[in-house]
Coordinates of C-alpha atoms and ligand atoms in Angstrom, one line a residue:
X937 CA -9.8 -4.0 -24.1
X938 CA -7.6 -1.0 -24.0
X939 CA -8.9 2.3 -25.3
X940 CA -11.3 4.7 -23.8
X941 CA -14.3 3.5 -25.7
X942 CA -14.1 -0.1 -24.6
X943 CA -13.7 0.9 -20.8
X944 CA -16.8 3.0 -21.3
X945 CA -18.5 0.0 -22.6
X946 CA -17.2 -2.4 -20.1
X947 CA -18.3 -0.3 -17.1
X948 CA -21.4 1.1 -18.8
X949 CA -23.4 0.3 -15.8
X950 CA -21.4 2.5 -13.5
X951 CA -18.4 2.4 -11.3
X952 CA -19.9 1.2 -8.2
X953 CA -19.7 -2.6 -7.5
X954 CA -22.4 -3.4 -4.7
X955 CA -23.7 -6.8 -3.9
X956 CA -22.2 -8.3 -6.8
X957 CA -23.3 -6.1 -9.5
X958 CA -22.2 -2.7 -11.0
X959 CA -24.4 0.3 -10.6
X960 CA -24.0 4.1 -11.2
X961 CA -23.3 6.5 -8.5
X962 CA -25.8 9.1 -7.5
X963 CA -23.6 11.9 -6.2
X964 CA -24.5 14.3 -9.0
X965 CA -20.7 14.7 -9.6
X966 CA -18.8 13.1 -12.4
X967 CA -15.3 12.0 -12.6
X968 CA -13.0 11.2 -15.7
X969 CA -10.4 8.6 -15.7
X970 CA -7.6 9.9 -17.7
X971 CA -4.6 8.2 -19.4
X972 CA -1.8 10.4 -18.1
X973 CA 0.5 9.4 -21.1
X974 CA -1.8 11.1 -23.6
X975 CA -4.4 13.2 -21.5
X976 CA -7.1 11.1 -23.3
X977 CA -10.2 10.4 -21.1
X978 CA -10.6 6.6 -20.9
X979 CA -13.7 6.5 -18.7
X980 CA -16.2 8.8 -17.4
X981 CA -18.5 8.1 -14.4
X982 CA -20.7 9.4 -11.7
X983 CA -19.0 9.3 -8.3
X984 CA -20.4 7.4 -5.3
X985 CA -22.5 9.5 -2.9
X986 CA -23.4 8.7 0.6
X987 CA -26.3 6.4 -0.6
X988 CA -23.9 4.1 -2.4
X989 CA -21.7 3.9 0.7
X990 CA -24.7 3.0 2.7
X991 CA -25.9 0.4 0.1
X992 CA -22.3 -1.2 0.0
X993 CA -22.1 -1.2 3.7
X994 CA -25.5 -2.9 3.9
X995 CA -24.4 -5.4 1.4
X996 CA -21.3 -6.3 3.2
X997 CA -23.2 -6.5 6.4
X998 CA -25.7 -8.9 5.0
X999 CA -23.0 -11.1 3.5
X1000 CA -21.0 -11.3 6.8
X1001 CA -22.7 -14.1 8.6
X1002 CA -22.5 -16.4 5.7
X1003 CA -18.9 -15.7 4.9
X1004 CA -17.6 -15.6 8.5
X1005 CA -19.4 -18.8 9.0
X1006 CA -17.9 -20.6 6.1
X1007 CA -14.9 -22.9 7.0
X1008 CA -11.5 -21.8 6.4
X1009 CA -11.2 -24.6 3.9
X1010 CA -14.3 -23.2 2.0
X1011 CA -12.9 -19.7 2.0
X1012 CA -9.5 -21.0 1.0
X1013 CA -11.0 -23.0 -1.9
X1014 CA -12.7 -19.8 -3.2
X1015 CA -9.6 -17.7 -3.0
X1016 CA -7.6 -20.4 -4.9
X1017 CA -10.2 -20.2 -7.6
X1018 CA -10.1 -16.3 -7.5
X1019 CA -6.2 -16.5 -8.1
X1020 CA -6.9 -18.7 -11.0
X1021 CA -9.4 -16.3 -12.5
X1022 CA -7.1 -13.4 -12.1
X1023 CA -4.1 -15.3 -13.7
X1024 CA -6.4 -16.1 -16.5
X1025 CA -7.1 -12.3 -17.1
X1026 CA -3.6 -11.0 -16.3
X1027 CA -3.1 -9.4 -19.6
X1028 CA -6.4 -7.6 -19.4
X1029 CA -5.4 -6.4 -15.9
X1030 CA -2.0 -5.4 -17.0
X1031 CA -3.4 -3.4 -19.8
X1032 CA -6.0 -1.4 -17.6
X1033 CA -3.5 -0.7 -14.9
X1034 CA -1.3 0.9 -17.5
X1035 CA -4.0 2.8 -19.2
X1036 CA -5.4 4.4 -15.9
X1037 CA -1.9 5.0 -14.3
X1038 CA 0.5 5.3 -17.3
X1039 CA 2.8 2.6 -16.0
X1040 CA 5.0 1.0 -18.3
X1041 CA 3.3 -2.2 -19.5
X1042 CA 6.3 -4.1 -18.5
X1043 CA 6.0 -3.1 -14.9
X1044 CA 2.3 -3.7 -14.8
X1045 CA 3.0 -7.2 -16.6
X1046 CA 6.0 -8.4 -14.5
X1047 CA 5.2 -6.7 -11.1
X1048 CA 1.7 -5.4 -10.5
X1049 CA -0.3 -8.1 -11.8
X1050 CA 1.8 -11.2 -10.9
X1051 CA 2.2 -9.7 -7.4
X1052 CA -1.3 -9.6 -7.1
X1053 CA -2.1 -13.2 -8.2
X1054 CA 0.6 -14.4 -5.8
X1055 CA -0.9 -12.4 -2.9
X1056 CA -4.2 -14.0 -3.8
X1057 CA -2.7 -17.5 -3.8
X1058 CA -0.9 -16.6 -0.5
X1059 CA -4.0 -15.6 1.3
X1060 CA -5.7 -18.8 -0.1
X1061 CA -3.5 -20.8 1.9
X1062 CA -3.0 -18.5 5.0
X1063 CA -6.9 -18.6 5.4
X1064 CA -6.4 -22.1 6.8
X1065 CA -3.6 -21.2 9.1
X1066 CA -4.8 -18.7 11.7
X1067 CA -2.5 -18.9 14.7
X1068 CA -2.7 -18.4 18.3
X1069 CA -1.7 -19.7 21.7
X1070 CA -2.3 -23.4 22.5
X1071 CA -5.3 -24.3 24.7
X1072 CA -4.2 -25.1 28.2
X1073 CA -5.1 -25.2 32.0
X1074 CA -3.3 -22.0 32.7
X1075 CA -5.1 -21.4 36.0
X1076 CA -5.2 -25.0 37.0
X1077 CA -9.0 -25.0 37.2
X1078 CA -9.9 -23.9 33.8
X1079 CA -9.3 -24.7 30.2
X1080 CA -8.3 -21.6 28.3
X1081 CA -8.2 -21.0 24.6
X1082 CA -8.3 -18.2 22.1
X1083 CA -10.7 -17.7 19.2
X1084 CA -9.5 -15.5 16.5
X1085 CA -12.6 -13.9 14.9
X1086 CA -13.2 -11.7 12.1
X1087 CA -14.4 -8.2 13.0
X1088 CA -17.4 -7.6 10.5
X1089 CA -17.5 -5.0 7.7
X1090 CA -14.1 -3.4 7.0
X1091 CA -14.0 -0.1 5.2
X1092 CA -10.8 0.2 3.3
X1093 CA -9.4 3.4 1.4
X1094 CA -6.7 3.1 -1.3
X1095 CA -4.4 5.5 -3.1
X1096 CA -3.7 5.7 -7.0
X1097 CA 0.0 4.6 -7.3
X1098 CA -0.7 0.9 -7.2
X1099 CA -4.5 0.6 -7.7
X1100 CA -4.7 -3.1 -8.2
X1101 CA -2.0 -4.1 -5.7
X1102 CA -3.5 -1.9 -3.0
X1103 CA -7.0 -3.1 -3.5
X1104 CA -5.5 -6.8 -3.2
X1105 CA -3.5 -5.8 0.0
X1106 CA -6.6 -4.3 1.6
X1107 CA -9.2 -6.9 0.5
X1108 CA -7.4 -10.2 0.7
X1109 CA -6.3 -10.6 4.3
X1110 CA -9.7 -9.2 5.4
X1111 CA -11.8 -11.7 3.5
X1112 CA -9.4 -14.6 4.2
X1113 CA -10.1 -14.0 7.8
X1114 CA -13.8 -13.9 7.3
X1115 CA -14.5 -10.2 7.1
X1116 CA -16.4 -8.5 4.4
X1117 CA -15.2 -5.4 2.7
X1118 CA -16.1 -2.1 1.2
X1119 CA -13.1 -0.7 -0.6
X1120 CA -12.9 3.0 -1.8
X1121 CA -10.2 3.2 -4.6
X1122 CA -8.8 6.6 -5.5
X1123 CA -11.4 8.2 -7.7
X1124 CA -8.9 8.7 -10.4
X1125 CA -8.0 5.0 -10.8
X1126 CA -11.1 2.9 -10.1
X1127 CA -10.9 0.5 -13.1
X1128 CA -8.7 -2.4 -11.7
X1129 CA -10.5 -2.6 -8.4
X1130 CA -13.8 -3.1 -10.2
X1131 CA -12.2 -5.8 -12.3
X1132 CA -10.7 -7.3 -9.1
X1133 CA -14.3 -7.5 -7.4
X1134 CA -15.7 -8.8 -10.6
X1135 CA -13.1 -11.6 -10.9
X1136 CA -14.0 -12.5 -7.3
X1137 CA -17.7 -12.9 -8.2
X1138 CA -16.5 -15.0 -11.2
X1139 CA -14.6 -17.2 -8.9
X1140 CA -17.7 -17.9 -6.8
X1141 CA -17.2 -15.5 -3.9
X1142 CA -20.6 -14.6 -2.6
X1143 CA -22.3 -11.5 -3.4
X1144 CA -21.5 -8.5 -0.8
X1145 CA -18.2 -10.0 0.4
X1146 CA -16.3 -7.4 -1.8
X1147 CA -17.9 -4.0 -2.7
X1148 CA -16.2 -1.2 -4.4
X1149 CA -17.4 2.5 -3.9
X1150 CA -15.7 4.7 -6.4
X1151 CA -16.1 8.2 -4.8
X1152 CA -14.3 11.2 -3.6
X1153 CA -12.4 11.2 -0.5
X1154 CA -14.1 14.2 1.2
X1155 CA -17.6 12.7 1.0
X1156 CA -17.7 8.9 0.1
X1157 CA -14.5 8.4 1.9
X1158 CA -15.3 10.1 5.1
X1159 CA -18.7 8.7 5.1
X1160 CA -17.3 5.2 5.0
X1161 CA -14.8 6.2 7.8
X1162 CA -17.7 7.4 10.0
X1163 CA -20.1 4.7 9.1
X1164 CA -21.5 3.1 12.4
X1165 CA -21.9 -0.3 10.8
X1166 CA -18.0 -0.4 9.7
X1167 CA -15.9 -1.7 12.5
X1168 CA -12.5 -1.1 11.0
X1169 CA -10.9 1.4 8.8
X1170 CA -7.9 0.4 6.7
X1171 CA -6.3 3.2 5.0
X1172 CA -3.3 3.5 2.6
X1173 CA -2.5 7.1 1.5
X1174 CA -0.8 10.2 2.6
X1175 CA 0.2 11.0 6.1
X1176 CA -1.9 14.3 6.0
X1177 CA -5.2 12.4 4.9
X1178 CA -4.2 9.6 7.4
X1179 CA -4.3 12.1 10.2
X1180 CA -7.8 13.2 9.1
X1181 CA -8.9 9.6 8.9
X1182 CA -7.7 8.9 12.4
X1183 CA -9.7 11.7 13.8
X1184 CA -12.7 10.6 12.1
X1185 CA -12.3 7.1 13.2
X1186 CA -11.9 8.0 16.8
X1187 CA -15.6 9.3 16.8
X1188 CA -16.8 5.7 16.4
X1189 CA -13.9 4.1 18.1
X1190 CA -12.9 2.3 15.2
X1191 CA -9.9 -0.1 14.8
X1192 CA -7.4 1.6 12.5
X1193 CA -4.7 0.4 10.2
X1194 CA -2.7 3.3 8.5
X1195 CA -0.2 2.9 5.7
X1196 CA 1.1 6.4 5.1
X1197 CA 3.8 8.3 3.4
X1198 CA 7.5 7.6 3.2
X1199 CA 11.0 9.2 2.6
X1200 CA 13.2 6.2 2.4
X1201 CA 16.9 6.7 2.9
X1202 CA 19.4 4.8 0.7
X1203 CA 22.7 4.4 2.8
X1204 CA 25.9 3.6 0.9
X1205 CA 29.0 2.7 3.2
X1206 CA 32.4 3.1 1.5
X1207 CA 33.0 -0.5 1.1
X1208 CA 29.8 -1.1 -0.9
X1209 CA 29.7 -2.6 -4.3
X1210 CA 29.5 0.8 -6.3
X1211 CA 28.0 -0.7 -9.4
X1212 CA 25.3 -2.5 -7.4
X1213 CA 24.6 0.7 -5.4
X1214 CA 24.2 2.8 -8.6
X1215 CA 21.9 0.3 -10.1
X1216 CA 19.9 0.0 -7.1
X1217 CA 19.6 3.7 -6.5
X1218 CA 18.3 4.4 -10.1
X1219 CA 15.8 1.5 -10.0
X1220 CA 14.7 2.2 -6.4
X1221 CA 14.2 6.0 -7.1
X1222 CA 12.5 5.6 -10.5
X1223 CA 10.2 2.5 -10.1
X1224 CA 6.7 3.4 -10.9
X1225 CA 8.0 7.0 -11.9
X1226 CA 9.1 7.4 -8.2
X1227 CA 5.4 7.2 -7.0
X1228 CA 6.2 4.3 -4.6
X1229 CA 6.0 4.9 -0.9
X1230 CA 9.1 2.8 -0.3
X1231 CA 11.0 4.6 -3.3
X1232 CA 14.8 5.4 -2.7
X1233 CA 14.5 9.2 -2.0
X1234 CA 17.5 10.1 -0.1
X1235 CA 20.8 8.7 -0.8
X1236 CA 23.5 9.2 1.8
X1237 CA 27.0 8.2 0.5
X1238 CA 30.1 7.9 2.4
X1239 CA 32.7 10.5 1.1
X1240 CA 35.2 8.2 -0.6
X1241 CA 32.4 6.9 -3.0
X1242 CA 30.3 10.2 -3.3
X1243 CA 31.7 11.5 -6.5
X1244 CA 31.7 8.1 -8.3
X1245 CA 28.1 7.4 -7.0
X1246 CA 26.8 10.8 -8.3
X1247 CA 28.4 10.5 -11.7
X1248 CA 27.2 6.8 -12.1
X1249 CA 23.6 7.7 -11.2
X1250 CA 23.4 10.6 -13.5
X1251 CA 24.9 8.5 -16.2
X1252 CA 22.4 5.8 -15.7
X1253 CA 19.4 8.0 -15.4
X1254 CA 20.2 9.7 -18.6
X1255 CA 19.8 6.2 -20.6
X1256 CA 16.4 5.7 -19.0
X1257 CA 13.7 5.6 -22.0
X1258 CA 10.8 7.7 -21.5
X1259 CA 7.9 6.7 -23.8
X1260 CA 4.5 5.2 -24.5
X1261 CA 3.7 2.9 -21.6
X1262 CA 2.3 0.2 -24.1
X1263 CA 5.7 0.1 -25.8
X1264 CA 7.5 -2.9 -24.3
X1265 CA 10.8 -1.1 -24.3
X1266 CA 9.6 2.0 -22.4
X1267 CA 11.3 2.1 -18.9
X1268 CA 9.5 5.4 -17.5
X1269 CA 5.9 6.2 -17.9
X1270 CA 4.4 9.6 -17.1
X1271 CA 3.2 10.7 -13.6
X1272 CA -0.2 9.9 -12.5
X1273 CA -1.5 13.4 -13.7
X1274 CA -0.5 16.7 -15.0
X1275 CA -1.2 18.1 -11.5
X1276 CA 1.2 15.6 -10.0
X1277 CA 3.7 16.5 -12.6
X1278 CA 3.5 20.1 -11.7
X1279 CA 3.8 19.4 -8.1
X1280 CA 7.1 17.5 -8.7
X1281 CA 8.4 20.1 -10.9
X1282 CA 7.6 22.8 -8.2
X1283 CA 9.7 20.9 -5.6
X1284 CA 12.8 20.8 -8.2
X1285 CA 12.4 24.4 -9.2
X1286 CA 12.4 25.6 -5.6
X1287 CA 15.3 23.4 -5.0
X1288 CA 17.4 25.1 -7.7
X1289 CA 17.6 28.1 -5.2
X1290 CA 19.8 26.0 -2.7
X1291 CA 21.0 22.9 -4.6
X1292 CA 22.3 21.6 -7.9
X1293 CA 20.2 19.7 -10.4
X1294 CA 22.7 17.2 -11.8
X1295 CA 20.5 15.8 -14.5
X1296 CA 16.7 16.0 -15.3
X1297 CA 14.6 18.7 -13.7
X1298 CA 12.3 19.2 -16.7
X1299 CA 9.4 17.7 -18.8
X1300 CA 10.4 16.2 -22.0
X1301 CA 9.1 17.9 -25.2
X1302 CA 8.3 16.4 -28.6
X1303 CA 6.1 13.4 -28.8
X1304 CA 5.7 13.1 -24.9
X1305 CA 4.8 16.8 -24.5
X1306 CA 1.1 16.1 -24.1
X1307 CA 1.7 13.4 -21.4
X1308 CA 2.4 14.0 -17.8
X1309 CA 6.0 13.2 -18.2
X1310 CA 9.1 14.3 -16.1
X1311 CA 12.8 13.4 -16.6
X1312 CA 14.7 11.3 -14.1
X1313 CA 16.2 14.0 -11.8
X1314 CA 19.3 13.9 -9.5
X1315 CA 19.9 16.6 -7.0
X1316 CA 22.9 17.2 -5.0
X1317 CA 24.2 20.0 -2.5
X1318 CA 20.9 20.3 -0.6
X1319 CA 21.0 20.7 3.2
X1320 CA 19.6 17.9 5.4
X1321 CA 16.7 20.2 6.5
X1322 CA 15.8 21.4 3.2
X1323 CA 12.4 20.8 1.4
X1324 CA 13.8 18.5 -1.2
X1325 CA 15.3 16.3 1.5
X1326 CA 12.5 16.2 4.1
X1327 CA 9.2 16.2 1.9
X1328 CA 7.7 13.3 0.1
X1329 CA 7.9 14.3 -3.5
X1330 CA 6.4 11.1 -5.2
X1331 CA 8.2 11.6 -8.5
X1332 CA 11.3 10.4 -10.2
X1333 CA 13.7 12.6 -8.1
X1334 CA 16.7 11.4 -5.9
X1335 CA 18.7 13.7 -3.7
X1336 CA 22.3 12.7 -2.9
X1337 CA 24.0 13.9 0.3
X1338 CA 27.7 12.8 1.5
X1339 CA 28.5 11.6 5.1
X1340 CA 31.8 10.8 6.8
X1341 CA 31.3 8.4 9.8
X1342 CA 28.9 5.4 10.1
X1343 CA 27.3 7.1 13.0
X1344 CA 26.5 10.1 10.9
X1345 CA 25.2 8.1 8.1
X1346 CA 22.7 6.2 10.2
X1347 CA 21.8 9.4 12.1
X1348 CA 21.1 11.3 8.9
X1349 CA 19.0 8.4 7.5
X1350 CA 16.9 8.2 10.6
X1351 CA 16.4 12.2 10.6
X1352 CA 12.9 11.9 9.3
X1353 CA 9.4 11.7 10.5
X1354 CA 8.7 8.8 8.2
X1355 CA 9.8 5.1 8.8
X1356 CA 8.4 2.9 5.9
X1357 CA 11.5 1.4 4.4
X1358 CA 15.3 2.1 4.3
X1359 CA 18.3 0.3 2.6
X1360 CA 22.0 -0.1 3.4
X1361 CA 24.6 -0.9 1.1
X1362 CA 28.0 -2.7 2.3
X1363 CA 29.9 -5.8 2.1
X1364 CA 30.9 -5.8 5.7
X1365 CA 28.7 -8.0 7.6
X1366 CA 28.9 -6.1 11.0
X1367 CA 28.2 -2.8 9.2
X1368 CA 25.2 -4.1 7.4
X1369 CA 23.9 -5.9 10.5
X1370 CA 24.1 -2.8 12.5
X1371 CA 22.1 -0.9 9.8
X1372 CA 19.3 -3.6 10.2
X1373 CA 19.1 -3.0 13.9
X1374 CA 19.5 1.0 14.0
X1375 CA 17.5 2.0 10.8
X1376 CA 13.9 3.0 12.2
X1377 CA 11.8 1.6 9.4
X1378 CA 9.3 -1.2 8.8
X1379 CA 11.5 -2.7 6.2
X1380 CA 15.2 -2.6 5.9
X1381 CA 16.9 -4.1 2.8
X1382 CA 20.6 -4.9 2.5
X1383 CA 22.2 -4.5 -0.7
X1384 CA 18.7 -4.1 -2.5
X1385 CA 15.9 -1.6 -2.4
X1386 CA 12.2 -2.3 -3.3
X1387 CA 11.4 -6.0 -3.5
X1388 CA 8.4 -7.2 -1.6
X1389 CA 7.1 -10.7 -1.0
X1390 CA 3.6 -12.0 0.0
X1391 CA 5.1 -14.0 3.0
X1392 CA 6.6 -11.0 4.7
X1393 CA 5.0 -8.0 6.3
X1394 CA 4.8 -4.3 4.8
X1395 CA 4.2 -1.4 7.1
X1396 CA 5.5 1.6 8.7
X1397 CA 7.2 3.0 11.8
X1398 CA 6.7 6.6 13.1
X1399 CA 4.6 8.8 10.8
X1400 CA 4.5 6.2 8.1
X1401 CA 1.6 4.5 10.1
X1402 CA 1.0 1.3 11.8
X1403 CA -0.2 -2.2 11.1
X1404 CA 0.9 -4.6 8.6
X1405 CA -0.2 -5.4 4.9
X1406 CA 0.5 -8.8 3.4
X1407 CA 1.8 -11.9 5.3
X1408 CA 0.2 -13.8 8.0
X1409 CA 1.0 -10.6 10.4
X1410 CA -1.9 -8.9 8.5
X1411 CA -4.3 -11.1 10.3
X1412 CA -3.6 -9.2 13.6
X1413 CA -5.2 -6.2 11.8
X1414 CA -8.2 -8.1 10.5
X1415 CA -9.1 -10.3 13.5
X1416 CA -9.9 -9.9 17.1
X1417 CA -8.8 -12.4 19.7
X1418 CA -11.3 -13.7 22.3
X1419 CA -10.3 -15.5 25.2
X1420 CA -12.5 -18.3 26.3
X1421 CA -12.3 -19.7 29.9
X1422 CA -13.9 -22.9 30.7
X1423 CA -14.5 -24.0 34.4
X1424 CA -13.3 -27.6 34.9
X1425 CA -14.1 -27.9 38.6
X1426 CA -17.9 -27.9 38.6
X1427 CA -17.8 -26.5 42.1
X1428 CA -20.4 -24.0 43.1
X1429 CA -18.3 -22.2 45.8
X1430 CA -15.1 -21.4 44.1
X1431 CA -11.9 -20.7 46.2
X1432 CA -11.5 -17.2 44.8
X1433 CA -15.1 -16.2 46.0
X1434 CA -13.6 -15.5 49.4
X1435 CA -12.0 -12.3 48.1
X1436 CA -15.7 -11.1 47.5
X1437 CA -17.9 -12.7 50.4
X1438 CA -17.2 -15.0 53.4
X1439 CA -14.1 -16.6 54.7
X1440 CA -12.1 -19.7 53.9
Ligands
LIG1350 P1 -4.1 10.6 -0.5 O1 -4.0 10.6 0.9 O2 -4.3 11.8 -1.1 O3 -5.5 9.7 -0.9 C1 -5.6 8.3 -0.5 C2 -7.0 7.8 -0.6 O4 -7.6 8.7 0.5 C3 -7.7 8.2 -1.8 O5 -8.7 7.1 -2.1 C4 -8.4 9.4 -1.6 O6 -9.8 9.7 -2.2 C5 -8.8 9.1 -0.1 N1 -9.2 10.4 0.6 C6 -8.7 11.6 0.4 N2 -9.2 12.5 1.3 C7 -10.0 11.7 2.3 C8 -10.8 12.1 3.5 N3 -10.9 13.3 3.9 N4 -11.4 11.1 4.1 C9 -11.2 9.8 3.6 N5 -10.5 9.5 2.4 C10 -9.9 10.4 1.8 O7 -3.0 9.7 -1.2 P2 -2.6 9.5 -2.7 O8 -2.1 10.8 -3.4 O9 -3.8 8.8 -3.4 O10 -1.5 8.5 -2.7 C11 -0.2 8.8 -2.5 C12 0.3 8.7 -0.9 O11 -0.1 7.4 -0.5 C13 1.7 8.9 -0.8 O12 1.9 9.5 0.5 C14 2.3 7.5 -0.4 O13 3.3 7.4 0.3 C15 1.1 6.8 0.1 N6 1.1 5.3 0.0 C16 1.5 4.5 1.2 C17 1.7 3.2 1.0 C18 2.1 2.4 2.2 O14 2.0 1.1 2.1 N7 2.5 3.0 3.4 C19 1.3 2.6 -0.2 C20 1.1 3.4 -1.3 C21 0.9 4.7 -1.2

């Protein structure tokens, strides 16, 4: 696998995976999957129309009674097999992910794919551990207990920045809890979502449990959100589209899970380990070419360390090797598309009017000129309310601002509509602990920025959305709790009836 011809061959039957088999879309509109490192088309397909969404929802609906009726042990066993199939295809997955996204193969090999295998193994185990309150005679006269039940057909929508991991995060907790799923990947990156669904079938998951509709947001996406047979929408993407999805979901009173944009602060106190903070800022800002919702985007550095931090980050950014994603020594790949590269460049060009571009701020030439590359970029001197500090850029761009007091640093870090992630850097236990309490974000790292683990939740505060991916917390999104109350008295005239008729 690897080049365009082979992808065309592999998905010759189409990019819609419905009821356990591939089929073409019928929207009449075609989409190209482009390798952004070269501009080469690696796959061309017909987008899903509303017919494919309807067929996928019907397949998921048909699969639901059997899948939700399976024992947790049966679901767990199949998910363990699924993890093993994925692990066995790790190289193919890494290759396909790098091909459609332009990610360095060392990132897809060491992060995207093993993370997905681990997530699958985690949910295989978690499928047997749904939690709830213990049954008891809370009223005295009844036994009460809760049932944690799956919802039905979940419609999920994913972005292009981590296509495989986003498919995994959306699908795994839902199916582990007994739901069936229709996932719409971003139309520019459907390949690894299709491979993921195929691997599930190979592992023995029944047809219809996982379906993929590769379609555009405006038609296939909106049709999925509005579909009356879909009980929940789980969406990961931008805050702007999330708002639209929430409006559409309201019309059918759907349960919603929204993982939206971010603008993570990186707060460096003056007692921090400077070298660690510099390394952390560069890694946190440039991971996945900055196309990461938790990426470090705004560094606030306490005045005594400010100059050394800026010099250190600029120096390190200049050593980062841009190149062919398939070269194992490449650090930084292209952005997802030329359009996204131009968008990022637009933010930086506008910032030149009010700020200083310390390093970067341009696309490389030479052998990389055909790709959607952009150099690591460091900006200083921007005001807190400027566009470069407030907007989600989704590219390899870090802005650094100074602060004086701890209060000011925390206030500036929180001064954003977003709240997905944040980090604080300090060797002082009390300062660090204060930051964990006061930073308003769904994840706060101390002396690191980016790592995630399957056992712990990922999700936003404020305009970054609500609900959790990963961890057993995600079962709160994908299950509903039913209170069952059993009368233990066998008395026909119950004491409380007097409040409605008769006297004691
Ligand atoms: P996007 O919002 O443009 O698209 C996300 C998905 O929504 C795509 O599949 C797209 O086709 C679909 N879509 C677009 N319009 C739609 C509509 N009207 N109805 C239904 N679906 C529609 O986002 P993107 O550009 O693909 O991804 C980048 C964004 O995703 C960034 O804002 C980033 O922060 C966010 N993101 C968030 C998380 C998180 O966990 N919070 C993770 C990854 C990415």
